[in-house]
C-alpha positions as YAML, in Angstrom:
chain: A
units: angstrom
residues:
- id: 1
  name: MET
  ca: [109.65, -61.92, 212.65]
- id: 2
  name: SER
  ca: [112.10, -59.05, 212.16]
- id: 3
  name: LEU
  ca: [114.58, -61.36, 210.40]
- id: 4
  name: PHE
  ca: [111.78, -62.21, 207.91]
- id: 5
  name: ILE
  ca: [111.22, -58.49, 207.27]
- id: 6
  name: VAL
  ca: [114.95, -57.92, 206.73]
- id: 7
  name: ILE
  ca: [115.04, -60.83, 204.27]
- id: 8
  name: LEU
  ca: [111.96, -59.56, 202.53]
- id: 9
  name: LEU
  ca: [113.40, -56.00, 202.14]
- id: 10
  name: ALA
  ca: [116.66, -57.43, 200.96]
- id: 11
  name: CYS
  ca: [114.91, -59.32, 198.21]
- id: 12
  name: ARG
  ca: [112.88, -56.23, 197.18]
- id: 13
  name: ILE
  ca: [116.06, -54.07, 197.09]
- id: 14
  name: SER
  ca: [118.04, -56.66, 195.15]
- id: 15
  name: TYR
  ca: [115.66, -56.39, 192.24]
- id: 16
  name: GLY
  ca: [116.06, -52.69, 192.23]
- id: 17
  name: GLN
  ca: [113.07, -51.67, 190.10]
- id: 18
  name: SER
  ca: [111.26, -48.46, 190.93]
- id: 19
  name: GLU
  ca: [107.45, -48.15, 191.23]
- id: 20
  name: LYS
  ca: [107.49, -46.63, 187.76]
- id: 21
  name: GLU
  ca: [109.46, -49.63, 186.38]
- id: 22
  name: THR
  ca: [107.14, -52.00, 188.15]
- id: 23
  name: HIS
  ca: [104.12, -50.20, 186.66]
- id: 24
  name: GLN
  ca: [105.76, -50.50, 183.22]
- id: 25
  name: ILE
  ca: [106.19, -54.25, 183.62]
- id: 26
  name: VAL
  ca: [102.56, -54.65, 184.76]
- id: 27
  name: THR
  ca: [101.44, -52.74, 181.67]
- id: 28
  name: GLU
  ca: [103.61, -54.96, 179.41]
- id: 29
  name: ILE
  ca: [102.31, -58.16, 181.00]
- id: 30
  name: LEU
  ca: [98.71, -57.12, 180.62]
- id: 31
  name: ALA
  ca: [99.27, -56.22, 176.98]
- id: 32
  name: ILE
  ca: [101.28, -59.37, 176.06]
- id: 33
  name: THR
  ca: [98.69, -61.52, 177.91]
- id: 34
  name: ASP
  ca: [95.90, -59.97, 175.94]
- id: 35
  name: LYS
  ca: [97.79, -60.48, 172.65]
- id: 36
  name: TYR
  ca: [98.52, -64.09, 173.62]
- id: 37
  name: ASN
  ca: [94.92, -64.90, 174.52]
- id: 38
  name: LYS
  ca: [93.74, -63.30, 171.23]
- id: 39
  name: THR
  ca: [96.13, -65.52, 169.31]
- id: 40
  name: TRP
  ca: [94.38, -68.57, 170.95]
- id: 41
  name: GLU
  ca: [91.16, -67.30, 169.25]
- id: 42
  name: THR
  ca: [92.72, -67.96, 165.83]
- id: 43
  name: VAL
  ca: [93.35, -71.64, 166.85]
- id: 44
  name: ASN
  ca: [96.75, -71.41, 165.08]
- id: 45
  name: MET
  ca: [98.72, -73.27, 167.65]
- id: 46
  name: LEU
  ca: [102.04, -72.69, 165.93]
- id: 47
  name: LYS
  ca: [101.44, -68.92, 166.35]
- id: 48
  name: VAL
  ca: [100.45, -69.56, 169.96]
- id: 49
  name: ALA
  ca: [103.65, -71.50, 170.51]
- id: 50
  name: GLU
  ca: [105.66, -68.48, 169.43]
- id: 51
  name: PHE
  ca: [104.76, -66.84, 172.80]
- id: 52
  name: HIS
  ca: [106.23, -69.78, 174.71]
- id: 53
  name: SER
  ca: [109.85, -70.31, 175.80]
- id: 54
  name: ASP
  ca: [111.53, -73.01, 173.76]
- id: 55
  name: ASN
  ca: [113.96, -73.68, 176.58]
- id: 56
  name: SER
  ca: [111.52, -74.05, 179.44]
- id: 57
  name: PHE
  ca: [107.79, -74.47, 179.09]
- id: 58
  name: ARG
  ca: [105.17, -76.37, 181.11]
- id: 59
  name: TYR
  ca: [101.41, -76.37, 180.72]
- id: 60
  name: TYR
  ca: [99.16, -77.78, 183.48]
- id: 61
  name: ARG
  ca: [95.45, -78.35, 182.95]
- id: 62
  name: ASN
  ca: [93.33, -79.31, 185.90]
- id: 63
  name: MET
  ca: [96.25, -80.30, 188.03]
- id: 64
  name: GLU
  ca: [97.88, -82.51, 185.39]
- id: 65
  name: LEU
  ca: [100.84, -81.87, 183.12]
- id: 66
  name: SER
  ca: [99.36, -81.40, 179.64]
- id: 67
  name: VAL
  ca: [102.67, -80.75, 177.85]
- id: 68
  name: GLY
  ca: [106.18, -80.60, 179.24]
- id: 69
  name: ASN
  ca: [107.76, -78.42, 176.55]
- id: 70
  name: ASN
  ca: [107.00, -76.23, 173.62]
- id: 71
  name: GLU
  ca: [107.88, -78.93, 171.05]
- id: 72
  name: GLU
  ca: [105.18, -81.18, 172.60]
- id: 73
  name: PHE
  ca: [102.75, -78.22, 172.50]
- id: 74
  name: ARG
  ca: [103.39, -77.72, 168.75]
- id: 75
  name: LYS
  ca: [102.68, -81.45, 168.10]
- id: 76
  name: ILE
  ca: [99.79, -82.06, 170.46]
- id: 77
  name: TYR
  ca: [97.65, -78.93, 170.59]
- id: 78
  name: PRO
  ca: [96.86, -78.73, 166.85]
- id: 79
  name: GLN
  ca: [95.35, -82.19, 167.31]
- id: 80
  name: ILE
  ca: [93.52, -81.33, 170.52]
- id: 81
  name: LEU
  ca: [91.87, -78.35, 168.89]
- id: 82
  name: LYS
  ca: [91.20, -80.07, 165.50]
- id: 83
  name: GLY
  ca: [87.69, -79.21, 164.43]
- id: 84
  name: THR
  ca: [87.76, -75.96, 166.43]
- id: 85
  name: LYS
  ca: [87.05, -72.67, 164.63]
- id: 86
  name: SER
  ca: [87.74, -70.37, 167.62]
- id: 87
  name: PHE
  ca: [88.70, -70.56, 171.27]
- id: 88
  name: LYS
  ca: [87.85, -67.44, 173.29]
- id: 89
  name: LEU
  ca: [88.57, -66.45, 176.89]
- id: 90
  name: GLN
  ca: [86.54, -63.73, 178.55]
- id: 91
  name: ILE
  ca: [88.91, -62.55, 181.25]
- id: 92
  name: ALA
  ca: [87.99, -61.05, 184.57]
- id: 93
  name: ASN
  ca: [90.05, -59.75, 187.55]
- id: 94
  name: PRO
  ca: [93.57, -59.98, 186.26]
- id: 95
  name: VAL
  ca: [96.32, -59.54, 188.84]
- id: 96
  name: VAL
  ca: [99.95, -59.12, 187.87]
- id: 97
  name: GLN
  ca: [102.82, -59.83, 190.26]
- id: 98
  name: VAL
  ca: [106.23, -58.54, 189.27]
- id: 99
  name: LEU
  ca: [108.88, -60.89, 190.63]
- id: 100
  name: SER
  ca: [111.87, -59.23, 189.09]
- id: 101
  name: PRO
  ca: [112.67, -56.97, 186.05]
- id: 102
  name: ASP
  ca: [112.54, -60.12, 183.91]
- id: 103
  name: ALA
  ca: [109.93, -62.29, 185.61]
- id: 104
  name: ALA
  ca: [106.21, -61.73, 186.31]
- id: 105
  name: LEU
  ca: [103.06, -63.71, 186.61]
- id: 106
  name: ILE
  ca: [99.49, -62.99, 185.92]
- id: 107
  name: GLY
  ca: [96.44, -64.66, 187.38]
- id: 108
  name: PHE
  ca: [92.81, -64.24, 186.29]
- id: 109
  name: THR
  ca: [89.49, -65.98, 186.00]
- id: 110
  name: ALA
  ca: [87.90, -66.51, 182.63]
- id: 111
  name: VAL
  ca: [84.99, -68.05, 180.87]
- id: 112
  name: ALA
  ca: [86.15, -70.23, 177.97]
- id: 113
  name: GLU
  ca: [84.07, -70.59, 174.85]
- id: 114
  name: LEU
  ca: [84.89, -72.93, 171.96]
- id: 115
  name: ILE
  ca: [83.29, -72.59, 168.51]
- id: 116
  name: THR
  ca: [83.41, -75.64, 166.25]
- id: 117
  name: HIS
  ca: [83.68, -75.58, 162.47]
- id: 118
  name: ASP
  ca: [80.03, -76.26, 162.20]
- id: 119
  name: ASN
  ca: [79.44, -73.16, 164.32]
- id: 120
  name: LYS
  ca: [78.36, -74.86, 167.52]
- id: 121
  name: VAL
  ca: [79.21, -72.80, 170.55]
- id: 122
  name: LEU
  ca: [80.40, -74.80, 173.53]
- id: 123
  name: ASP
  ca: [80.62, -73.06, 176.86]
- id: 124
  name: ILE
  ca: [83.56, -74.78, 178.47]
- id: 125
  name: GLY
  ca: [82.98, -72.98, 181.74]
- id: 126
  name: THR
  ca: [84.77, -70.74, 184.19]
- id: 127
  name: GLY
  ca: [88.36, -71.42, 185.17]
- id: 128
  name: ALA
  ca: [91.30, -69.96, 186.99]
- id: 129
  name: TYR
  ca: [94.46, -69.29, 184.99]
- id: 130
  name: THR
  ca: [98.04, -68.39, 185.84]
- id: 131
  name: TYR
  ca: [100.78, -67.57, 183.30]
- id: 132
  name: VAL
  ca: [104.38, -67.12, 184.35]
- id: 133
  name: TRP
  ca: [106.20, -64.77, 181.97]
- id: 134
  name: LYS
  ca: [110.00, -64.48, 181.65]
- id: 135
  name: LYS
  ca: [111.89, -61.93, 179.63]
- id: 136
  name: ILE
  ca: [114.23, -63.81, 177.32]
- id: 137
  name: ASP
  ca: [116.47, -61.97, 174.94]
- id: 138
  name: GLY
  ca: [114.33, -58.80, 175.43]
- id: 139
  name: GLN
  ca: [110.94, -60.60, 174.78]
- id: 140
  name: TRP
  ca: [108.38, -61.80, 177.22]
- id: 141
  name: LYS
  ca: [107.84, -65.54, 176.91]
- id: 142
  name: VAL
  ca: [105.47, -67.89, 178.77]
- id: 143
  name: VAL
  ca: [107.42, -70.47, 180.82]
- id: 144
  name: HIS
  ca: [104.55, -71.93, 182.74]
- id: 145
  name: ILE
  ca: [100.74, -72.07, 182.50]
- id: 146
  name: HIS
  ca: [98.40, -73.44, 185.10]
- id: 147
  name: GLU
  ca: [94.63, -73.75, 184.26]
- id: 148
  name: SER
  ca: [92.00, -75.10, 186.62]
- id: 149
  name: ALA
  ca: [88.34, -75.56, 186.26]
- id: 150
  name: LYS
  ca: [86.33, -73.57, 188.79]
...
């Protein structure tokens, strides 16, 4: 047990961020996640894709790989959401975990609502979401999404 504590402390020390720096990262992740989710509302999937890493991106929906990279996302998701006017997430209980100065994840629950072009509102239901963010060239990018129906 004491070896585990020493290893855990070594990992924490190796990252070297202070509580203030950790708080700053949490604030950044909350803000970028909000901006990302609001971009989904526009249903402009090319704009949504700008938040993703081009080098490494995976999106899992309900335990299955939906797309394996950002290029696939750009091709497939405009088709998936064709006929959609808006896609909104009402988020609750966000939790951010800072893994290092350039890696963090956020988990939350959300109610998804889809509005079609003929103004039908479809309650898609409650789900659990996890986004893994990585700072690449000074910008936070999503490298992994996991979405599960609740």
